XYZ file of N, CA and C in Angstrom:
810
model
N -12.429 135.283 51.995
C -13.275 134.238 51.487
C -13.205 133.012 52.416
N -14.313 132.361 52.658
C -14.345 131.225 53.595
C -13.601 130.042 53.029
N -13.204 129.127 53.921
C -12.602 127.874 53.508
C -13.721 126.934 53.091
N -13.974 126.849 51.789
C -15.123 126.093 51.325
C -14.956 124.608 51.574
N -13.722 124.113 51.756
C -13.558 122.693 52.036
C -14.180 122.328 53.375
N -14.401 123.342 54.230
C -15.007 123.066 55.523
C -16.511 123.082 55.478
N -17.064 123.515 54.346
C -18.523 123.498 54.219
C -19.019 122.056 54.227
N -20.039 121.791 54.938
C -20.573 120.432 54.914
C -21.432 120.203 53.675
N -21.728 118.980 53.380
C -22.514 118.644 52.221
C -23.930 119.189 52.361
N -24.641 119.215 51.294
C -26.053 119.602 51.368
C -26.772 118.714 52.370
N -27.726 119.303 53.092
C -28.388 118.549 54.150
C -29.248 117.422 53.568
N -29.618 117.543 52.316
C -30.451 116.496 51.720
C -30.062 116.329 50.262
N -30.237 115.135 49.752
C -30.027 114.867 48.333
C -31.376 114.975 47.624
N -31.425 115.746 46.568
C -32.641 115.940 45.805
C -32.416 115.404 44.414
N -33.293 114.546 43.943
C -33.219 114.058 42.576
C -33.902 115.099 41.682
N -33.196 115.689 40.719
C -33.817 116.727 39.913
C -34.935 116.170 39.063
N -35.980 116.973 38.791
C -37.037 116.492 37.926
C -36.506 116.150 36.550
N -37.154 115.188 35.900
C -36.813 114.901 34.518
C -37.092 116.136 33.655
N -36.283 116.300 32.606
C -36.465 117.447 31.728
C -37.908 117.493 31.199
N -38.464 116.329 30.864
C -39.833 116.283 30.326
C -40.834 116.838 31.341
N -40.603 116.585 32.646
C -41.518 117.089 33.676
C -41.470 118.588 33.735
N -40.266 119.166 33.748
C -40.143 120.621 33.763
C -40.682 121.215 32.460
N -40.481 120.496 31.360
C -40.995 120.949 30.070
C -42.521 121.028 30.118
N -43.163 119.985 30.652
C -44.620 120.004 30.751
C -45.101 121.152 31.626
N -44.375 121.384 32.740
C -44.734 122.490 33.622
C -44.660 123.814 32.894
N -43.566 124.015 32.148
C -43.396 125.272 31.440
C -44.480 125.459 30.391
N -44.777 124.408 29.630
C -45.825 124.517 28.613
C -47.199 124.813 29.252
N -47.444 124.164 30.401
C -48.721 124.413 31.101
C -48.768 125.882 31.544
N -47.677 126.375 32.111
C -47.640 127.775 32.523
C -47.831 128.689 31.327
N -47.265 128.345 30.173
C -47.382 129.170 28.975
C -48.837 129.210 28.513
N -49.505 128.046 28.551
C -50.904 128.024 28.098
C -51.771 128.861 29.011
N -51.542 128.741 30.315
C -52.340 129.494 31.272
C -52.110 130.985 31.103
N -50.904 131.361 30.783
C -50.573 132.777 30.633
C -50.847 133.292 29.232
N -51.168 132.415 28.306
C -51.428 132.820 26.941
C -50.164 133.127 26.163
N -49.019 132.600 26.636
C -47.760 132.855 25.937
C -47.646 132.006 24.696
N -46.944 132.508 23.679
C -46.667 131.755 22.472
C -45.170 131.422 22.465
N -44.820 130.122 22.277
C -43.432 129.710 22.351
C -43.104 128.833 21.154
N -41.806 128.627 20.911
C -41.347 127.742 19.865
C -41.603 126.305 20.271
N -41.616 125.406 19.297
C -41.984 124.022 19.553
C -41.065 123.359 20.551
N -39.805 123.714 20.565
C -38.882 123.034 21.466
C -38.733 123.753 22.795
N -39.442 124.877 22.977
C -39.277 125.683 24.177
C -39.735 124.945 25.402
N -39.195 125.345 26.588
C -39.854 124.900 27.772
C -39.176 125.122 29.057
N -37.929 124.768 29.219
C -37.326 124.816 30.556
C -36.709 126.163 30.802
N -36.709 126.625 32.074
C -36.082 127.891 32.325
C -36.034 128.233 33.778
N -35.200 129.173 34.127
C -35.127 129.692 35.482
C -35.749 131.071 35.516
N -36.561 131.344 36.526
C -37.225 132.610 36.599
C -36.185 133.695 36.802
N -36.357 134.878 36.146
C -35.288 135.820 36.248
C -35.701 137.247 36.146
N -34.742 138.099 36.266
C -35.046 139.475 36.388
C -34.456 140.345 35.354
N -35.224 140.994 34.575
C -35.044 142.092 33.676
C -33.645 142.439 33.241
N -32.844 141.486 32.827
C -31.537 141.767 32.275
C -31.559 141.444 30.810
N -30.863 142.232 29.990
C -30.933 142.007 28.556
C -30.212 140.743 28.136
N -30.411 140.380 26.906
C -29.792 139.191 26.347
C -28.323 139.461 26.113
N -27.595 138.414 25.757
C -26.162 138.519 25.513
C -25.884 139.362 24.290
N -24.793 140.125 24.372
C -24.288 140.834 23.222
C -22.824 140.443 23.025
N -22.262 140.833 21.911
C -20.903 140.427 21.597
C -19.964 141.620 21.550
N -18.767 141.477 22.137
C -17.774 142.541 22.137
C -17.335 142.881 20.721
N -16.816 144.085 20.555
C -16.463 144.553 19.217
C -15.243 143.845 18.617
N -14.246 143.542 19.465
C -12.958 143.138 18.909
C -12.721 141.632 19.027
N -12.874 141.103 20.225
C -12.437 139.716 20.434
C -13.560 138.709 20.465
N -14.816 139.153 20.191
C -15.947 138.242 20.170
C -16.402 137.786 21.534
N -15.900 138.408 22.629
C -16.304 138.023 23.978
C -17.749 138.398 24.209
N -18.507 137.486 24.787
C -19.909 137.764 25.081
C -20.002 138.722 26.269
N -20.853 139.707 26.168
C -21.027 140.698 27.208
C -22.498 140.754 27.669
N -22.761 140.975 28.955
C -24.137 141.250 29.374
C -24.664 142.475 28.671
N -25.915 142.435 28.238
C -26.473 143.552 27.479
C -26.918 144.697 28.362
N -27.258 144.401 29.642
C -27.714 145.437 30.550
C -27.102 145.203 31.921
N -27.171 146.243 32.744
C -26.727 146.123 34.134
C -27.645 145.129 34.862
N -27.094 144.054 35.480
C -27.939 143.058 36.125
C -28.457 143.462 37.494
N -28.268 144.713 37.896
C -28.702 145.135 39.221
C -29.862 146.111 39.117
N -30.734 145.905 38.129
C -31.863 146.784 37.913
C -32.824 146.813 39.098
N -33.592 147.886 39.215
C -34.547 148.009 40.339
C -35.640 146.978 40.235
N -35.963 146.382 41.375
C -37.052 145.425 41.432
C -38.162 145.996 42.297
N -39.373 146.004 41.795
C -40.529 146.417 42.599
C -41.263 145.181 43.067
N -40.994 144.776 44.279
C -41.477 143.505 44.782
C -42.894 143.584 45.327
N -43.427 142.424 45.655
C -44.752 142.337 46.277
C -44.654 142.738 47.739
N -45.753 143.220 48.310
C -45.743 143.711 49.656
C -46.378 142.724 50.631
N -46.794 141.581 50.173
C -47.433 140.596 51.045
C -46.414 140.028 52.051
N -46.876 139.593 53.215
C -45.960 138.999 54.185
C -45.382 137.698 53.653
N -44.243 137.297 54.208
C -43.573 136.080 53.758
C -44.368 134.871 54.226
N -44.585 133.938 53.297
C -45.300 132.683 53.599
C -44.333 131.509 53.484
N -44.666 130.450 54.169
C -43.940 129.198 53.971
C -44.342 128.594 52.616
N -43.395 128.043 51.906
C -43.706 127.393 50.658
C -44.578 126.160 50.951
N -45.730 126.014 50.299
C -46.586 124.859 50.608
C -45.948 123.537 50.213
N -46.324 122.493 50.931
C -45.816 121.157 50.641
C -46.580 120.586 49.442
N -45.887 119.750 48.685
C -46.543 119.035 47.609
C -47.447 117.952 48.197
N -48.425 117.529 47.439
C -49.320 116.471 47.881
C -48.535 115.164 48.004
N -49.010 114.244 48.857
C -48.319 112.964 48.998
C -48.113 112.271 47.656
N -46.880 111.817 47.417
C -46.543 111.169 46.186
C -46.199 112.094 45.046
N -46.305 113.424 45.261
C -45.989 114.414 44.245
C -44.706 115.141 44.615
N -44.001 115.659 43.603
C -42.776 116.419 43.851
C -42.941 117.895 43.526
N -44.122 118.297 43.046
C -44.351 119.681 42.639
C -45.670 120.171 43.170
N -45.752 121.496 43.373
C -46.973 122.092 43.884
C -47.125 123.472 43.192
N -48.328 123.836 42.779
C -48.619 125.149 42.241
C -48.819 126.123 43.398
N -48.309 127.353 43.234
C -48.454 128.351 44.297
C -49.041 129.624 43.713
N -49.761 130.351 44.562
C -50.334 131.619 44.181
C -49.267 132.719 44.310
N -49.571 133.878 43.740
C -48.622 134.990 43.823
C -48.386 135.351 45.293
N -47.144 135.698 45.603
C -46.815 136.115 46.962
C -45.324 135.993 47.209
N -44.942 136.334 48.418
C -43.540 136.219 48.827
C -43.402 134.972 49.708
N -42.429 134.125 49.358
C -42.303 132.839 50.015
C -40.892 132.641 50.559
N -40.806 131.860 51.648
C -39.492 131.478 52.205
C -39.173 130.062 51.785
N -37.987 129.898 51.186
C -37.573 128.615 50.645
C -36.280 128.189 51.349
N -36.272 127.064 52.044
C -35.046 126.613 52.709
C -34.020 126.110 51.689
N -32.751 126.476 51.894
C -31.665 125.935 51.133
C -31.083 124.707 51.847
N -30.865 124.853 53.137
C -30.480 123.745 53.993
C -30.900 124.083 55.415
N -30.364 123.401 56.413
C -30.775 123.631 57.766
C -30.335 124.951 58.356
N -29.499 125.688 57.647
C -28.935 126.925 58.187
C -29.262 128.168 57.382
N -29.742 128.019 56.161
C -29.941 129.172 55.276
C -31.185 129.008 54.454
N -31.947 130.101 54.337
C -33.135 130.155 53.484
C -33.069 131.399 52.639
N -33.949 131.484 51.645
C -34.123 132.742 50.917
C -35.593 133.047 50.774
N -35.908 134.342 50.774
C -37.272 134.831 50.505
C -37.313 135.303 49.053
N -38.445 135.056 48.388
C -38.537 135.360 46.967
C -39.966 135.694 46.599
N -40.146 136.663 45.715
C -41.453 137.031 45.190
C -41.775 136.135 44.005
N -42.908 135.434 44.058
C -43.308 134.551 42.986
C -44.605 135.077 42.352
N -44.651 135.155 41.032
C -45.882 135.552 40.364
C -46.898 134.412 40.397
N -48.129 134.748 40.037
C -49.184 133.737 39.987
C -48.803 132.670 38.956
N -49.346 131.463 39.172
C -49.111 130.327 38.283
C -47.634 129.927 38.270
N -47.043 129.892 39.424
C -45.704 129.356 39.604
C -45.819 127.936 40.115
N -44.950 127.037 39.672
C -44.884 125.669 40.181
C -43.542 125.453 40.853
N -43.591 125.007 42.120
C -42.384 124.730 42.877
C -42.109 123.231 42.839
N -40.909 122.854 42.372
C -40.466 121.473 42.333
C -39.463 121.228 43.452
N -39.504 120.029 44.023
C -38.493 119.567 44.990
C -38.270 120.614 46.096
N -39.346 121.032 46.752
C -39.231 121.923 47.894
C -38.729 123.310 47.555
N -38.864 123.713 46.289
C -38.459 125.068 45.894
C -37.081 125.130 45.247
N -36.424 123.994 45.087
C -35.148 124.009 44.367
C -35.331 124.530 42.958
N -36.428 124.130 42.303
C -36.775 124.605 40.966
C -38.108 125.357 41.087
N -38.160 126.613 40.620
C -39.393 127.411 40.638
C -39.723 127.811 39.196
N -40.783 127.200 38.648
C -41.084 127.326 37.227
C -42.245 128.287 37.012
N -42.042 129.233 36.105
C -43.080 130.182 35.716
C -42.972 130.477 34.228
N -44.010 130.199 33.472
C -44.007 130.392 32.028
C -42.753 129.730 31.417
N -41.894 130.493 30.762
C -40.721 129.938 30.124
C -39.570 129.694 31.089
N -39.684 130.125 32.327
C -38.499 130.305 33.165
C -38.545 129.433 34.425
N -37.351 128.963 34.797
C -37.233 128.204 36.048
C -36.029 128.714 36.802
N -36.215 129.136 38.041
C -35.106 129.599 38.867
C -34.654 128.442 39.761
N -33.366 128.274 39.851
C -32.754 127.232 40.672
C -31.744 127.886 41.615
N -31.933 127.705 42.907
C -31.060 128.304 43.905
C -30.562 127.225 44.840
N -29.236 127.101 44.992
C -28.711 126.028 45.820
C -27.362 126.384 46.388
N -27.044 125.729 47.501
C -25.735 125.823 48.101
C -24.697 125.200 47.170
N -23.597 125.913 46.971
C -22.544 125.415 46.069
C -21.298 125.102 46.906
N -21.407 124.057 47.717
C -20.313 123.645 48.583
C -19.245 122.886 47.858
N -18.552 122.005 48.571
C -17.366 121.377 48.015
C -17.662 120.385 46.912
N -18.912 119.942 46.737
C -19.262 119.010 45.668
C -19.765 119.715 44.406
N -20.057 121.002 44.493
C -20.580 121.743 43.344
C -19.490 121.913 42.285
N -19.891 121.818 41.009
C -18.887 121.974 39.974
C -19.475 122.086 38.598
N -18.652 121.814 37.608
C -19.025 121.926 36.202
C -18.886 120.574 35.537
N -19.623 120.334 34.450
C -19.455 119.072 33.733
C -18.073 118.988 33.096
N -17.518 117.791 33.024
C -16.215 117.629 32.397
C -16.291 118.040 30.915
N -17.348 117.675 30.256
C -17.683 118.145 28.924
C -19.207 118.195 28.842
N -19.786 119.392 28.695
C -21.246 119.492 28.749
C -21.979 118.641 27.708
N -21.301 118.297 26.617
C -21.927 117.495 25.570
C -21.609 116.018 25.720
N -20.343 115.667 25.861
C -19.917 114.273 25.780
C -19.702 113.600 27.135
N -19.428 114.361 28.184
C -19.122 113.782 29.500
C -19.770 114.662 30.568
N -21.062 114.411 30.885
C -21.796 115.290 31.805
C -21.450 115.126 33.272
N -20.543 114.197 33.631
C -20.187 114.007 35.042
C -19.672 115.311 35.620
N -20.148 115.656 36.817
C -19.803 116.906 37.438
C -18.409 116.794 38.100
N -17.540 117.757 37.795
C -16.195 117.867 38.385
C -16.234 118.984 39.407
N -15.969 118.653 40.673
C -16.038 119.654 41.745
C -15.066 120.790 41.497
N -15.521 122.011 41.823
C -14.693 123.201 41.659
C -14.698 123.970 42.991
N -13.512 124.277 43.482
C -13.449 125.016 44.729
C -12.049 125.540 44.942
N -11.874 126.247 46.084
C -12.874 126.391 47.142
C -13.640 127.706 47.108
N -13.229 128.673 46.287
C -13.743 130.022 46.378
C -14.723 130.344 45.267
N -15.424 131.486 45.440
C -16.310 131.986 44.392
C -15.533 132.194 43.100
N -14.348 132.783 43.220
C -13.542 133.060 42.013
C -13.137 131.782 41.302
N -12.882 130.706 42.038
C -12.532 129.442 41.413
C -13.670 128.945 40.526
N -14.888 129.026 41.050
C -16.047 128.576 40.282
C -16.280 129.472 39.068
N -16.136 130.771 39.264
C -16.367 131.701 38.149
C -15.382 131.412 37.023
N -14.110 131.174 37.338
C -13.160 130.854 36.289
C -13.542 129.588 35.541
N -14.016 128.596 36.278
C -14.448 127.345 35.619
C -15.660 127.571 34.729
N -16.567 128.455 35.121
C -17.752 128.736 34.306
C -17.371 129.479 33.041
N -16.454 130.424 33.161
C -16.037 131.197 31.979
C -15.364 130.275 30.972
N -14.600 129.279 31.467
C -13.866 128.374 30.574
C -14.665 127.152 30.161
N -15.944 127.072 30.521
C -16.732 125.893 30.243
C -16.895 125.671 28.734
N -16.597 124.475 28.243
C -16.784 124.213 26.806
C -18.254 124.304 26.419
N -18.499 124.497 25.146
C -19.823 124.559 24.517
C -20.511 125.896 24.769
N -20.534 126.346 26.024
C -21.238 127.588 26.371
C -20.442 128.825 25.911
N -21.154 129.833 25.442
C -20.582 131.174 25.248
C -20.930 131.985 26.486
N -19.911 132.389 27.241
C -20.115 132.993 28.568
C -19.570 134.402 28.572
N -20.307 135.308 29.194
C -19.930 136.713 29.246
C -18.780 136.943 30.232
N -18.201 138.132 30.158
C -17.226 138.547 31.159
C -17.922 138.648 32.511
N -17.241 138.226 33.578
C -17.859 138.345 34.919
C -18.095 139.796 35.304
N -19.202 140.036 36.002
C -19.544 141.371 36.481
C -19.815 141.287 37.989
N -19.206 142.208 38.759
C -19.431 142.268 40.193
C -20.745 142.977 40.461
N -21.658 142.323 41.192
C -22.978 142.876 41.499
C -23.321 142.557 42.949
N -24.503 143.008 43.346
C -25.093 142.607 44.636
C -26.404 141.925 44.341
N -26.689 140.868 45.066
C -27.972 140.162 44.939
C -28.388 139.663 46.311
N -29.587 140.017 46.716
C -30.114 139.567 47.992
C -29.290 140.034 49.173
N -28.610 141.169 49.027
C -27.779 141.696 50.110
C -26.391 141.082 50.187
N -26.020 140.244 49.193
C -24.736 139.550 49.199
C -23.915 139.945 47.969
N -22.594 139.868 48.102
C -21.720 140.067 46.954
C -21.906 138.907 45.996
N -21.870 139.216 44.701
C -22.114 138.182 43.685
C -21.289 138.484 42.426
N -21.010 137.440 41.676
C -20.478 137.568 40.334
C -21.579 137.121 39.367
N -21.846 137.964 38.379
C -22.925 137.706 37.433
C -22.351 137.348 36.069
N -22.935 136.311 35.444
C -22.537 135.863 34.125
C -23.789 135.595 33.283
N -23.687 135.782 31.993
C -24.698 135.328 31.055
C -24.088 134.245 30.182
N -24.880 133.269 29.819
C -24.365 132.131 29.056
C -25.393 131.737 27.991
N -24.883 131.164 26.925
C -25.789 130.682 25.889
C -25.162 129.520 25.109
N -26.057 128.685 24.594
C -25.709 127.682 23.603
C -26.570 128.043 22.390
N -26.004 128.436 21.272
C -26.799 128.922 20.151
C -27.620 127.839 19.502
N -28.648 128.244 18.746
C -29.499 127.253 18.090
C -28.783 126.544 16.956
N -27.605 127.047 16.579
C -26.821 126.384 15.529
C -26.008 125.213 16.084
N -25.967 125.064 17.423
C -25.172 123.996 18.004
C -25.878 122.649 17.793
N -25.151 121.655 17.343
C -25.711 120.326 17.068
C -25.667 119.490 18.338
N -26.782 119.458 19.087
C -26.821 118.697 20.328
C -27.174 117.215 20.104
N -27.415 116.836 18.852
C -27.735 115.433 18.585
C -26.559 114.504 18.861
N -25.355 115.054 18.858
C -24.171 114.243 19.145
C -23.847 114.168 20.624
N -24.614 114.897 21.442
C -24.388 114.921 22.891
C -25.029 113.723 23.579
N -24.525 113.383 24.733
C -25.105 112.292 25.519
C -26.537 112.652 25.880
N -27.474 111.809 25.483
C -28.871 112.064 25.754
C -29.462 113.191 24.922
N -28.709 113.696 23.924
C -29.215 114.793 23.112
C -29.402 116.073 23.898
N -28.601 116.269 24.972
C -28.763 117.421 25.821
C -27.411 117.950 26.269
N -27.378 119.221 26.678
C -26.162 119.872 27.155
C -26.283 120.052 28.661
N -25.272 119.587 29.386
C -25.283 119.582 30.855
C -24.974 120.952 31.427
N -25.685 121.320 32.501
C -25.422 122.555 33.225
C -24.519 122.297 34.421
N -23.848 123.338 34.928
C -23.157 123.221 36.216
C -24.167 122.923 37.317
N -23.684 122.339 38.424
C -24.571 122.059 39.534
C -23.954 121.118 40.537
N -24.743 120.713 41.514
C -24.368 119.640 42.409
C -24.595 118.308 41.701
N -23.797 117.280 42.024
C -23.955 116.012 41.308
C -25.366 115.448 41.339
N -26.087 115.635 42.450
C -27.420 115.066 42.564
C -28.525 115.919 42.019
N -28.235 117.181 41.639
C -29.311 118.073 41.217
C -29.041 118.746 39.862
N -27.941 118.446 39.226
C -27.635 119.080 37.946
C -28.633 118.624 36.866
N -29.002 119.554 36.000
C -29.945 119.261 34.936
C -29.320 119.594 33.591
N -29.932 119.076 32.537
C -29.452 119.339 31.178
C -30.659 119.572 30.279
N -30.394 120.073 29.082
C -31.468 120.321 28.141
C -30.916 120.600 26.754
N -31.794 120.689 25.771
C -31.355 120.845 24.374
C -30.987 122.283 24.054
N -30.253 122.455 22.975
C -30.008 123.796 22.429
C -31.259 124.249 21.678
N -31.502 125.556 21.614
C -30.691 126.650 22.145
C -30.925 126.838 23.642
N -29.973 127.499 24.273
C -30.041 127.753 25.707
C -29.617 129.181 25.995
N -30.367 129.843 26.883
C -29.979 131.154 27.433
C -29.977 131.010 28.955
N -28.972 131.566 29.593
C -28.904 131.465 31.038
C -28.284 132.677 31.700
N -28.716 132.924 32.911
C -28.127 133.927 33.790
C -27.686 133.222 35.042
N -26.462 133.444 35.408
C -25.853 132.758 36.569
C -25.314 133.784 37.530
N -25.674 133.648 38.805
C -25.105 134.435 39.887
C -24.342 133.491 40.839
N -23.098 133.794 41.119
C -22.319 133.045 42.109
C -22.090 133.990 43.281
N -22.592 133.607 44.454
C -22.633 134.513 45.591
C -21.801 134.014 46.767
N -21.384 134.949 47.575
C -20.825 134.666 48.899
C -21.845 135.179 49.910
N -22.584 134.256 50.516
C -23.618 134.619 51.490
C -23.093 134.282 52.876
N -22.559 135.282 53.544
C -22.030 135.107 54.896
C -21.020 133.960 54.936
N -20.110 133.932 53.930
C -19.073 132.905 53.917
C -19.492 131.586 53.307
N -20.647 131.538 52.686
C -21.122 130.311 52.041
C -21.367 130.572 50.562
N -20.899 129.679 49.730
C -21.058 129.857 48.276
C -22.440 129.352 47.849
N -23.152 130.221 47.126
C -24.513 129.915 46.665
C -24.570 130.274 45.171
N -25.301 129.478 44.408
C -25.478 129.747 42.985
C -26.966 129.887 42.670
N -27.314 130.943 41.991
C -28.664 131.143 41.425
C -28.537 131.022 39.907
N -29.309 130.133 39.335
C -29.364 129.973 37.878
C -30.725 130.380 37.368
N -30.731 131.088 36.253
C -31.966 131.409 35.530
C -31.789 130.862 34.121
N -32.509 129.804 33.792
C -32.286 129.078 32.546
C -33.512 129.137 31.647
N -33.252 129.142 30.354
C -34.335 129.050 29.380
C -33.846 128.248 28.191
N -34.448 127.087 27.977
C -34.153 126.281 26.798
C -35.190 126.550 25.710
N -34.720 126.729 24.475
C -35.624 126.967 23.371
C -36.137 128.373 23.256
N -35.625 129.293 24.056
C -36.110 130.676 24.013
C -35.449 131.460 22.912
N -36.197 132.307 22.207
C -35.575 133.237 21.275
C -34.740 134.263 22.019
N -33.890 134.958 21.288
C -32.877 135.805 21.906
C -33.452 136.861 22.833
N -34.600 137.439 22.525
C -35.151 138.506 23.337
C -36.067 138.067 24.463
N -36.174 136.769 24.685
C -37.168 136.272 25.622
C -36.940 136.736 27.055
N -35.677 136.927 27.447
C -35.387 137.351 28.824
C -35.926 138.747 29.113
N -36.124 139.545 28.098
C -36.695 140.872 28.329
C -38.101 140.799 28.886
N -38.773 139.654 28.729
C -40.125 139.475 29.222
C -40.193 138.699 30.528
N -39.026 138.329 31.065
C -39.014 137.499 32.260
C -39.416 138.292 33.506
N -40.109 137.653 34.450
C -40.342 138.279 35.751
C -39.016 138.562 36.433
N -38.958 139.608 37.251
C -37.717 139.975 37.918
C -37.569 139.206 39.241
N -37.745 137.919 39.154
C -37.760 137.091 40.355
C -36.414 137.065 41.071
N -35.271 136.853 40.406
C -34.001 136.826 41.158
C -33.724 138.120 41.907
N -34.087 139.282 41.330
C -33.860 140.548 42.035
C -34.616 140.653 43.333
N -35.642 139.837 43.511
C -36.447 139.882 44.758
C -35.894 139.021 45.869
N -34.849 138.230 45.570
C -34.296 137.306 46.565
C -33.616 138.071 47.692
N -33.887 137.640 48.923
C -33.104 138.038 50.094
C -32.807 136.790 50.900
N -31.580 136.703 51.415
C -31.190 135.532 52.174
C -31.358 135.758 53.651
N -31.733 134.692 54.352
C -31.973 134.803 55.786
C -31.558 133.519 56.484
N -30.960 133.612 57.705
C -30.647 132.378 58.431
C -31.922 131.617 58.755
N -31.842 130.312 58.709
C -32.992 129.483 59.037
C -33.114 129.371 60.564
N -34.319 129.575 61.053
C -34.531 129.454 62.496
C -34.379 128.026 62.985
């Protein structure tokens, strides 16, 4: 495992979109697609065909419902550059196709996006219907909230993939599955499923929202209920996290998600 303390900071600081902005995007995508959602639904990470969380028989440990390495049938179009947003805008709608999204000056990923996808902040957030995929470098500043409800400040976790996985499993508020070793985009990964049930009282939380893991400048939060899929990867000695989030989704909603994360492949940036 690489010495993550030697990883440099993200090449750029990105201010994450306000929850309301992503919520409007998700609702717009839902209307265009004819989807029916709950009143509080909206935010999410685009994801791939993995079942919802299930519960172990004896100790109540949350388990992934399906193997997260299911076959993905991707698009055959050539890779395109992600289009720039209009001046003064932070988001742009994109047509169906395969796109290259830069993570920093040294690493990019290619991803299949369905029609009516909206890319926020240069592709950091990719919103489609109920789902938003977030892919970012998880260097020495990446971490978990001190308390997702009461203290959302991000506490750095490092230096290895396993260090971050342990912190995610022990994260308060979230019910997190046992880690599973998988491959994603040609890289070794640890896969987790997480949820905040609809019975959780988020009204007592700061801002009425539950904080997600992330980089200090890009971490987002949202209301309960929450369903998430998290991949923590070692990409040629660099720690990367892919999140697939859905706020307000019913338990089976992930079964209808596009298999976008399964289409990811990582590539050095020219």
